[in-house]
JSON list of N, CA and C in Angstrom, two decimals:
[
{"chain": "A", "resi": 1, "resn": "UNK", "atom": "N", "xyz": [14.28, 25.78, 2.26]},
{"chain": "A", "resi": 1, "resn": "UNK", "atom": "CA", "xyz": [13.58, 24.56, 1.89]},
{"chain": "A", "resi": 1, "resn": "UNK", "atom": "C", "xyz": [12.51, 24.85, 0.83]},
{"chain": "A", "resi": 2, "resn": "UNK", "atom": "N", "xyz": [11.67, 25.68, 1.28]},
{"chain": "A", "resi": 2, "resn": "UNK", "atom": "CA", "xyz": [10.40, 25.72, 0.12]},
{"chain": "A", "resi": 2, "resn": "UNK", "atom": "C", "xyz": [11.43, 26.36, -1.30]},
{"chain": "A", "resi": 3, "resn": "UNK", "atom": "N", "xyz": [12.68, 27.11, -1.69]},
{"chain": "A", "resi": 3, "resn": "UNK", "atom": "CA", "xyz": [13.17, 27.09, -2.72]},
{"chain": "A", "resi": 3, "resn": "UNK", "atom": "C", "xyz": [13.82, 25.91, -3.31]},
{"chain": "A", "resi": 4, "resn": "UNK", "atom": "N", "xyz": [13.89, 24.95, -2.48]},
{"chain": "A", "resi": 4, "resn": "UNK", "atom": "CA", "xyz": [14.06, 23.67, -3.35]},
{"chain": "A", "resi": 4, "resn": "UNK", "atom": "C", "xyz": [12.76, 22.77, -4.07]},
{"chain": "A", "resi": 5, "resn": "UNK", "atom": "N", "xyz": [11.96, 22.95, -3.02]},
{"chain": "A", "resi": 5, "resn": "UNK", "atom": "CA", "xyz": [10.71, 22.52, -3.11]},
{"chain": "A", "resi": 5, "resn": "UNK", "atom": "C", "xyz": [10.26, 23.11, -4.64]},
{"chain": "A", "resi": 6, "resn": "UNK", "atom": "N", "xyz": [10.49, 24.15, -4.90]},
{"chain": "A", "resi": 6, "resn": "UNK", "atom": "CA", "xyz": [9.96, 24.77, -5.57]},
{"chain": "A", "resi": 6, "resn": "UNK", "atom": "C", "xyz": [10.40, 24.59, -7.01]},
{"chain": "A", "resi": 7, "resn": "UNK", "atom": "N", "xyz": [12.23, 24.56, -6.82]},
{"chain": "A", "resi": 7, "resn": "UNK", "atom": "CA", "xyz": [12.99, 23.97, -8.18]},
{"chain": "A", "resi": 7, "resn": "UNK", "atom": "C", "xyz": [12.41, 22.61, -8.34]},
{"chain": "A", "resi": 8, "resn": "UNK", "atom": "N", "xyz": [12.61, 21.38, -7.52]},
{"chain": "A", "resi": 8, "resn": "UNK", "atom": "CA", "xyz": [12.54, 20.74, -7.74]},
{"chain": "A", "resi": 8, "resn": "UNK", "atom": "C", "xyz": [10.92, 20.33, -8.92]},
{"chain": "A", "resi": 9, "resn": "UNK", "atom": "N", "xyz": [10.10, 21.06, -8.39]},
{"chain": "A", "resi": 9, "resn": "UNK", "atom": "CA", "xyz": [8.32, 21.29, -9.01]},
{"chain": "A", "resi": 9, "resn": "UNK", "atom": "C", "xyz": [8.60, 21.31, -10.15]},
{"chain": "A", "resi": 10, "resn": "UNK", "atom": "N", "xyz": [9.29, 22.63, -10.52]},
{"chain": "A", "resi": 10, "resn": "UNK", "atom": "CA", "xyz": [9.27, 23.21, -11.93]},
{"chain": "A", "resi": 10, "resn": "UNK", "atom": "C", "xyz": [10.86, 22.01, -12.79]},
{"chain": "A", "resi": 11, "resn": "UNK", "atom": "N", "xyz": [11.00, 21.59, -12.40]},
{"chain": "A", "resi": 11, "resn": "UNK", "atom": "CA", "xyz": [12.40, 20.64, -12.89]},
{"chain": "A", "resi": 11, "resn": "UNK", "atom": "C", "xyz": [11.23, 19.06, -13.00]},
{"chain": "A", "resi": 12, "resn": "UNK", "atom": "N", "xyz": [10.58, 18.99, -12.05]},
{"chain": "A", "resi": 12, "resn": "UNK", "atom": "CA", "xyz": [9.35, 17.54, -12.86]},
{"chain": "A", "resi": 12, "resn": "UNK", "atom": "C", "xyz": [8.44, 17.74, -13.78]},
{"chain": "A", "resi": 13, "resn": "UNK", "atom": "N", "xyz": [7.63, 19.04, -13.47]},
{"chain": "A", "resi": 13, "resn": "UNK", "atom": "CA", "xyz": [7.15, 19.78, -14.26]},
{"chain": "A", "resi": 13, "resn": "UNK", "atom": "C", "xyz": [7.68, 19.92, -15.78]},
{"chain": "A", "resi": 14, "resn": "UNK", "atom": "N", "xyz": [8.95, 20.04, -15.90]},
{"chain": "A", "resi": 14, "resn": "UNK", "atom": "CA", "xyz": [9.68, 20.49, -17.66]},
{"chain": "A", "resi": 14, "resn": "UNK", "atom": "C", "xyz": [9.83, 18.87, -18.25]},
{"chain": "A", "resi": 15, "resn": "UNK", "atom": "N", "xyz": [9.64, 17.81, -17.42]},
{"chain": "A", "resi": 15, "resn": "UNK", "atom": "CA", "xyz": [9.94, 16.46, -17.64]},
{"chain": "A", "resi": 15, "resn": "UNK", "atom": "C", "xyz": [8.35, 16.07, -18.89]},
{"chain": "A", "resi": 16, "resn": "UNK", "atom": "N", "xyz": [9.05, 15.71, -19.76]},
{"chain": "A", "resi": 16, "resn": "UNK", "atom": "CA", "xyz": [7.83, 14.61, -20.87]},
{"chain": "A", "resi": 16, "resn": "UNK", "atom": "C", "xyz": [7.44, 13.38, -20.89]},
{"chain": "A", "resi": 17, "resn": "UNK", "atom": "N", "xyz": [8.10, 12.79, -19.25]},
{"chain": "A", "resi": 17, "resn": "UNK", "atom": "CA", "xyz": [7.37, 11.78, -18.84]},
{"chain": "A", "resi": 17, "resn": "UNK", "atom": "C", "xyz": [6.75, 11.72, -17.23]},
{"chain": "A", "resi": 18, "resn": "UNK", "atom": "N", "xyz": [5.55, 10.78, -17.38]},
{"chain": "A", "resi": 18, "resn": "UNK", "atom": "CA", "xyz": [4.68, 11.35, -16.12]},
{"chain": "A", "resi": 18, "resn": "UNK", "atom": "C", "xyz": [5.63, 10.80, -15.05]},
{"chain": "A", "resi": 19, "resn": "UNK", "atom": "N", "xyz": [5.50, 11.41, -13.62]},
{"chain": "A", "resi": 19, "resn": "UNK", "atom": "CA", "xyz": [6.05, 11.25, -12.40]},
{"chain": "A", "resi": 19, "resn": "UNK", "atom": "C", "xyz": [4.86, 11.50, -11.41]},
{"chain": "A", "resi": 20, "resn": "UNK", "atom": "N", "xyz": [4.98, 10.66, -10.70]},
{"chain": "A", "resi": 20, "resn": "UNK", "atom": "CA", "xyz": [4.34, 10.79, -9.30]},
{"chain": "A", "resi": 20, "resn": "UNK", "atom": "C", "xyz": [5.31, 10.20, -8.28]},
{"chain": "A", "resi": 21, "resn": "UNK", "atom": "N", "xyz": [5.40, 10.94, -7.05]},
{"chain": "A", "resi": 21, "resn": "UNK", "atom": "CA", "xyz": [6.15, 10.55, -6.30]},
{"chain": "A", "resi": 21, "resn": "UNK", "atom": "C", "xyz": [5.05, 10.05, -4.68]},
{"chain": "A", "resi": 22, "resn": "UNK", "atom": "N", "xyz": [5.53, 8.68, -4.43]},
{"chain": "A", "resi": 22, "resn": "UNK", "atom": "CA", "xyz": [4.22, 8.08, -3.51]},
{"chain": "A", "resi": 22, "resn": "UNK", "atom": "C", "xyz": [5.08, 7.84, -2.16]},
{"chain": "A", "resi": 23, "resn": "UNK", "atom": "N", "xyz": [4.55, 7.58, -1.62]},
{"chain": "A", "resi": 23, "resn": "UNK", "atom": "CA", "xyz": [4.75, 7.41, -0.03]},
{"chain": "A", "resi": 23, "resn": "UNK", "atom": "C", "xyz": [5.05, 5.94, -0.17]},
{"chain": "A", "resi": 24, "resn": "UNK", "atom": "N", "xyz": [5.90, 5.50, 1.03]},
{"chain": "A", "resi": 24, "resn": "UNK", "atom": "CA", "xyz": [5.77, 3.75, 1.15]},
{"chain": "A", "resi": 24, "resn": "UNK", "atom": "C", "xyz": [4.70, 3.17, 1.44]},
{"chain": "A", "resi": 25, "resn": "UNK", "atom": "N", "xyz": [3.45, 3.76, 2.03]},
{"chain": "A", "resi": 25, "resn": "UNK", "atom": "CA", "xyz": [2.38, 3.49, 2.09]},
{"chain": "A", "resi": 25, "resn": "UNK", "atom": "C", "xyz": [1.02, 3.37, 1.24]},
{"chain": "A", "resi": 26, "resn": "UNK", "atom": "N", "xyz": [2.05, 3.99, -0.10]},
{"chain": "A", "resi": 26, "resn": "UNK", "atom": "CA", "xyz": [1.15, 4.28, -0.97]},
{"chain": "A", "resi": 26, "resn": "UNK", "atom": "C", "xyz": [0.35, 5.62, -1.54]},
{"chain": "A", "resi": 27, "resn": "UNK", "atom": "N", "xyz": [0.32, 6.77, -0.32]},
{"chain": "A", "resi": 27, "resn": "UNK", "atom": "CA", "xyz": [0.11, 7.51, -0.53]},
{"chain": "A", "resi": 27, "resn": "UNK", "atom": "C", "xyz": [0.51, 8.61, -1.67]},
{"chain": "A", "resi": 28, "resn": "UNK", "atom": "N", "xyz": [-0.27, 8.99, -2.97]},
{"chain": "A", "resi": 28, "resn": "UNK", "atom": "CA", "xyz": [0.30, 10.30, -3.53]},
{"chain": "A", "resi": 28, "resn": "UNK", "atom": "C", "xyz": [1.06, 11.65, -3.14]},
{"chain": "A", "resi": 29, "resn": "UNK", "atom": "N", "xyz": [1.85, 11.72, -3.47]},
{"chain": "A", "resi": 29, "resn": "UNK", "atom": "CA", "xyz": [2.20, 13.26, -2.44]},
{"chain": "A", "resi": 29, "resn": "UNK", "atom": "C", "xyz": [2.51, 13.94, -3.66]},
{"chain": "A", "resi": 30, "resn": "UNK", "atom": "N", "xyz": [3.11, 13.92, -4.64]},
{"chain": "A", "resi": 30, "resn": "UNK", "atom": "CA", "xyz": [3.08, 14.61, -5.90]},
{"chain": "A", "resi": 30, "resn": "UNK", "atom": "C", "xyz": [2.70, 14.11, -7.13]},
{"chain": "A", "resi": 31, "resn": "UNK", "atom": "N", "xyz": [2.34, 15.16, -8.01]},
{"chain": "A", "resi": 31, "resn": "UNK", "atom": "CA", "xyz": [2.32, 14.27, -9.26]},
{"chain": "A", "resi": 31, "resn": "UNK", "atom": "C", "xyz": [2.87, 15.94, -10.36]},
{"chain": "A", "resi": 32, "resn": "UNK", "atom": "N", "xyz": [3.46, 15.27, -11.44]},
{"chain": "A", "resi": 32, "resn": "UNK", "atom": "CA", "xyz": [3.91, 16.12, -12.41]},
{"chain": "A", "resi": 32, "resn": "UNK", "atom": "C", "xyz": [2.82, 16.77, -13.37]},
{"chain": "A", "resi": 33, "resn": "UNK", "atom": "N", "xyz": [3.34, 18.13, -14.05]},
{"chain": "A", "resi": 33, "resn": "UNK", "atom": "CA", "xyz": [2.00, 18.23, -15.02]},
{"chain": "A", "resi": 33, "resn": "UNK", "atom": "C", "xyz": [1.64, 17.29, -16.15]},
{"chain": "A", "resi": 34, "resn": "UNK", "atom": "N", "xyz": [2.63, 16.39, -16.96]},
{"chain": "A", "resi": 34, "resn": "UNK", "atom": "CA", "xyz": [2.44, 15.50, -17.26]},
{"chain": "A", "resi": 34, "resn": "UNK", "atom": "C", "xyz": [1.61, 14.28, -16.83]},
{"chain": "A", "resi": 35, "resn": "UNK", "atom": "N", "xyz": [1.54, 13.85, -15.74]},
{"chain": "A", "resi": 35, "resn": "UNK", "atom": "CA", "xyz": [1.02, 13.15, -14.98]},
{"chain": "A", "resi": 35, "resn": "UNK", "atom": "C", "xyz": [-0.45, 13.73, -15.42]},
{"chain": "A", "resi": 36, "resn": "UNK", "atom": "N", "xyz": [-0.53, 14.68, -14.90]},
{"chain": "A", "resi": 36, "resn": "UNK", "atom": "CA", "xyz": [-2.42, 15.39, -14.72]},
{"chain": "A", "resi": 36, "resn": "UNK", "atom": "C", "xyz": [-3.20, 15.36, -16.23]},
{"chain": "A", "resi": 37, "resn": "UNK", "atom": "N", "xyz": [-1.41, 15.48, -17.49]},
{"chain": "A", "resi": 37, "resn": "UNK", "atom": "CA", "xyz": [-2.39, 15.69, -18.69]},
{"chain": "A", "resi": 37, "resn": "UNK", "atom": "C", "xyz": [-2.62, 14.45, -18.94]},
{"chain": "A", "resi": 38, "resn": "UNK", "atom": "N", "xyz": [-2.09, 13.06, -18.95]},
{"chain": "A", "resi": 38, "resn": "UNK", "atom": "CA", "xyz": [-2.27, 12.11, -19.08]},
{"chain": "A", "resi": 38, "resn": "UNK", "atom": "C", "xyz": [-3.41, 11.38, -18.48]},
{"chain": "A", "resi": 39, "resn": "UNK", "atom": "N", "xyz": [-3.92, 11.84, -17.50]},
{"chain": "A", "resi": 39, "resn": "UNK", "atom": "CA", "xyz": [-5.06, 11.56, -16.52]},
{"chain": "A", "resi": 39, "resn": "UNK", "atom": "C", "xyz": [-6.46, 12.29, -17.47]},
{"chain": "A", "resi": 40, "resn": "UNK", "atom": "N", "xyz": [-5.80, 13.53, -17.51]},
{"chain": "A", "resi": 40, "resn": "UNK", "atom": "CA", "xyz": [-6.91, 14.45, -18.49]},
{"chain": "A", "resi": 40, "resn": "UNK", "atom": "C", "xyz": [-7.37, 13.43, -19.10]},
{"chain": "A", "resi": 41, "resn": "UNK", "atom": "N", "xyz": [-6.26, 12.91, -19.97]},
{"chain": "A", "resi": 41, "resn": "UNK", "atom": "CA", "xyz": [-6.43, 12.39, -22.03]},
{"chain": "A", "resi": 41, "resn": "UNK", "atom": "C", "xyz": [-7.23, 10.79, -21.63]},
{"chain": "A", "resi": 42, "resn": "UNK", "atom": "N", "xyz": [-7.60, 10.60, -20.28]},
{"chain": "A", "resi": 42, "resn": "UNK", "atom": "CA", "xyz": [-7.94, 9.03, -20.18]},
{"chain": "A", "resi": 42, "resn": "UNK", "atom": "C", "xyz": [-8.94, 8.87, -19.52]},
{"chain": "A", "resi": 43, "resn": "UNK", "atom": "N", "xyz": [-9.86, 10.34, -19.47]},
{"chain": "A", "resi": 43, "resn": "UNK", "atom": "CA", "xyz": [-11.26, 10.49, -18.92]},
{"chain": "A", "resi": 43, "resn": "UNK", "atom": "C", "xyz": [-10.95, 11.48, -17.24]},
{"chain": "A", "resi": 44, "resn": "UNK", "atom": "N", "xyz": [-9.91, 11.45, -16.81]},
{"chain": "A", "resi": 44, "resn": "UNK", "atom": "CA", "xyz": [-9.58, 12.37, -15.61]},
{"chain": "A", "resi": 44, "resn": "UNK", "atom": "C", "xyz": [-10.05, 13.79, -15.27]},
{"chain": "A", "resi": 45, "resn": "UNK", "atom": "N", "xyz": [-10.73, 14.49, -14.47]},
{"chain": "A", "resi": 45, "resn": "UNK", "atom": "CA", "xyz": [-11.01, 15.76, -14.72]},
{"chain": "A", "resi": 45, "resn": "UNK", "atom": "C", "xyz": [-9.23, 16.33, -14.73]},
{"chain": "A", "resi": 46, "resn": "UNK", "atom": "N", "xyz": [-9.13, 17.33, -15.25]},
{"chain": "A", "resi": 46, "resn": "UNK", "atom": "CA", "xyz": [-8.20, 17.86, -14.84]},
{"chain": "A", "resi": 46, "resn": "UNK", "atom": "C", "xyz": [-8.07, 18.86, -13.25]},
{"chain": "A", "resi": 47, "resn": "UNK", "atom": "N", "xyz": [-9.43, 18.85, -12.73]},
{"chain": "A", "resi": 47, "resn": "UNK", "atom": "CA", "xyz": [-9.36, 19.26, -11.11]},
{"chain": "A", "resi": 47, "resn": "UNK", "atom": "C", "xyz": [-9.19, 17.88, -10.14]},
{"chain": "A", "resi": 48, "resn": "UNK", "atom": "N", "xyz": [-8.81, 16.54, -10.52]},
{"chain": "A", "resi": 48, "resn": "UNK", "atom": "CA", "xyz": [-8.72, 15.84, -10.20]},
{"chain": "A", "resi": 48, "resn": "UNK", "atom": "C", "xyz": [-8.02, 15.94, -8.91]},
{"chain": "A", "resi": 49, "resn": "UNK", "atom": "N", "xyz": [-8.07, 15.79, -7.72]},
{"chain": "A", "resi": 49, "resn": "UNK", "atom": "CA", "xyz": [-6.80, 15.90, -6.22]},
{"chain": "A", "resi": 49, "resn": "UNK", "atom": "C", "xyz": [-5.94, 15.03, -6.16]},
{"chain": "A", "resi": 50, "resn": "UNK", "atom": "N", "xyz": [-5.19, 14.71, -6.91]},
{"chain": "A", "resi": 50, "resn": "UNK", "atom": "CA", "xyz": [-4.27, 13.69, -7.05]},
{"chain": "A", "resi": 50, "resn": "UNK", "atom": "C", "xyz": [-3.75, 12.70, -5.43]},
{"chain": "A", "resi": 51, "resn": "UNK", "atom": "N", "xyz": [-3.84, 13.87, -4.54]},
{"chain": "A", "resi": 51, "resn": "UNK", "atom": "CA", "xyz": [-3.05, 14.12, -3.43]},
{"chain": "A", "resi": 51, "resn": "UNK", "atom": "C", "xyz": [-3.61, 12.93, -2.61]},
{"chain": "A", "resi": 52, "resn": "UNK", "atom": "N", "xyz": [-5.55, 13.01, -3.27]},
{"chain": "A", "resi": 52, "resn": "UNK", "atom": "CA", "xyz": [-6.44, 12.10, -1.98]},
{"chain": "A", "resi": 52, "resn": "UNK", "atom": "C", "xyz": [-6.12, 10.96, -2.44]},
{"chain": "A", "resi": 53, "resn": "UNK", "atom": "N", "xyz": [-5.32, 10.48, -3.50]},
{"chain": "A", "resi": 53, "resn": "UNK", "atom": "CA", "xyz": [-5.72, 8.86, -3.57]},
{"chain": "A", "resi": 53, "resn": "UNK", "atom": "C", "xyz": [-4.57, 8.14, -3.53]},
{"chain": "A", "resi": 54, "resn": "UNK", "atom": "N", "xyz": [-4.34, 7.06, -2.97]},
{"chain": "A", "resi": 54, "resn": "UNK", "atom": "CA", "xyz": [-3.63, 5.80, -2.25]},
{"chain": "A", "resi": 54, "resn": "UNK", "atom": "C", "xyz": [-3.22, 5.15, -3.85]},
{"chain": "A", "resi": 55, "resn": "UNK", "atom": "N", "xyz": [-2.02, 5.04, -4.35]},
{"chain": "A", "resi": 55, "resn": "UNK", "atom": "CA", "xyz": [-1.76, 4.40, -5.87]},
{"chain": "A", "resi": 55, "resn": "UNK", "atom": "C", "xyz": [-1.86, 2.94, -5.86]},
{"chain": "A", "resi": 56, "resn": "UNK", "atom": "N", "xyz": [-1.43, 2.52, -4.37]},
{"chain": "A", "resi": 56, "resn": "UNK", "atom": "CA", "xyz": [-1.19, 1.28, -4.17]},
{"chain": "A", "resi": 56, "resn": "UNK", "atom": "C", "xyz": [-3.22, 0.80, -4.16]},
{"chain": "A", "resi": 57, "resn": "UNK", "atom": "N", "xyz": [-3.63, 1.42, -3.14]},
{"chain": "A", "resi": 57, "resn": "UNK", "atom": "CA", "xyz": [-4.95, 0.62, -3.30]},
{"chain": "A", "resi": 57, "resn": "UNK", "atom": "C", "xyz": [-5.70, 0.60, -4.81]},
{"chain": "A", "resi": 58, "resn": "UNK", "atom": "N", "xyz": [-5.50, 2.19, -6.13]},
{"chain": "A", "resi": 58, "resn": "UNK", "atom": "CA", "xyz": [-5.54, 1.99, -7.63]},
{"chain": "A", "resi": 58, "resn": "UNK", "atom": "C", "xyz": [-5.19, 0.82, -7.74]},
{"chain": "A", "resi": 59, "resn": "UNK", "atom": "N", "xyz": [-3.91, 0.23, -7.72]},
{"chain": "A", "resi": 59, "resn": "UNK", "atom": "CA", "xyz": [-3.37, -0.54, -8.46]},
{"chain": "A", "resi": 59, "resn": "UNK", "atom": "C", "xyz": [-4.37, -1.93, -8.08]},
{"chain": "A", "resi": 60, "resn": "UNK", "atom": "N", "xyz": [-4.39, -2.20, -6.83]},
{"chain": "A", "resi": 60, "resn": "UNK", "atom": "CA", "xyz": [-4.99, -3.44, -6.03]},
{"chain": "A", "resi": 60, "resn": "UNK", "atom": "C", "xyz": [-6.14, -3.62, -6.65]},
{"chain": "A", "resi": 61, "resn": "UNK", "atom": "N", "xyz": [-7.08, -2.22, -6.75]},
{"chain": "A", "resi": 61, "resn": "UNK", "atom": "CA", "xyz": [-8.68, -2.38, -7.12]},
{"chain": "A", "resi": 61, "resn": "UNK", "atom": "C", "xyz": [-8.46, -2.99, -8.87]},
{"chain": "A", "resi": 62, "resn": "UNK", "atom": "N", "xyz": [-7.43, -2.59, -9.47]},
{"chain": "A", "resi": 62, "resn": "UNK", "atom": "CA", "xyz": [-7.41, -2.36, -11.00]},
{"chain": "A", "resi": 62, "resn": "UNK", "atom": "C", "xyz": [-6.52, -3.91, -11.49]},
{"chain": "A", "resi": 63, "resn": "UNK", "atom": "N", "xyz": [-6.21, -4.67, -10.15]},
{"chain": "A", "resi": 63, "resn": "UNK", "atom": "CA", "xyz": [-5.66, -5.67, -10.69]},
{"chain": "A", "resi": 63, "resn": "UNK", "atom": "C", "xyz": [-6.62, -7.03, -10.17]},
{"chain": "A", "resi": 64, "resn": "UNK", "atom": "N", "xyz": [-7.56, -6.97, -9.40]},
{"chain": "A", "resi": 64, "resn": "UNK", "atom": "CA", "xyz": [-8.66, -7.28, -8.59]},
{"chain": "A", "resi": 64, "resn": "UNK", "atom": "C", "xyz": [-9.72, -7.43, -10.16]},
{"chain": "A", "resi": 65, "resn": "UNK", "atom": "N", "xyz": [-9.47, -6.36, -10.83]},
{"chain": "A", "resi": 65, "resn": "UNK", "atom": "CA", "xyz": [-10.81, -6.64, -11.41]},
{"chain": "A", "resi": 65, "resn": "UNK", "atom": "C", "xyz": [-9.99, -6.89, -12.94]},
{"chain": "A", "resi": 66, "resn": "UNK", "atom": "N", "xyz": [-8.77, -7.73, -13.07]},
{"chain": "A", "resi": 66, "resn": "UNK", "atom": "CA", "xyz": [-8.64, -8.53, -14.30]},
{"chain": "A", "resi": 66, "resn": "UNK", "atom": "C", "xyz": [-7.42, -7.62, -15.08]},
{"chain": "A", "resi": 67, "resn": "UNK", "atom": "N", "xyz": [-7.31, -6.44, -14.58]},
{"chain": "A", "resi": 67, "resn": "UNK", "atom": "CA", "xyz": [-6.41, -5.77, -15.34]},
{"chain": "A", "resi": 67, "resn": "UNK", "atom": "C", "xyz": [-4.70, -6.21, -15.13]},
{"chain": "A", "resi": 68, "resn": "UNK", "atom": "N", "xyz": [-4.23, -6.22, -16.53]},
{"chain": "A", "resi": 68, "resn": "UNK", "atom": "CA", "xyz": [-2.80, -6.85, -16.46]},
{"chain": "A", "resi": 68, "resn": "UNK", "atom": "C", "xyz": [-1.36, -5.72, -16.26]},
{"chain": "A", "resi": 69, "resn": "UNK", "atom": "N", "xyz": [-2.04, -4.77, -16.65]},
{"chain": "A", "resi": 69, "resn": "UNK", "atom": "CA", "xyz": [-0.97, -3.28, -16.95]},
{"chain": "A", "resi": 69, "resn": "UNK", "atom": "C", "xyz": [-1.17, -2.08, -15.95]}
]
């Protein structure tokens, strides 16, 4: 298992578009290096924990306060 785990990393990882893969609950459980540089380039630390934050409640707070995208 962890050698799939592991292809699979480096196979999202070689990808040039961002991926995060979320829980039905919303939860983050991965995100690609793409993902992190894109976060970088938009004020993100790049030590950012991707892992702690809920996308679904992002999205809720970010559409709550007027945002369309």
């Amino acid at each position: 298992m962890e050698r799939s785990e592991t292809f699979l990393s480096l196979v999202l990882d070689g990808l040039a578009v961002s991926v995060a893969v979320v829980s039905p609950c919303g939860d983050i459980l991965y995100v690609n290096r793409t993902w992190i540089e894109f976060g970088r380039c938009n004020g993100e630390p790049e030590s950012t924990d991707w892992l702690e934050i809920n996308y679904l409640a992002v999205c809720k707070a970010s559409a709550d306060a007027g945002d369309r995208c």
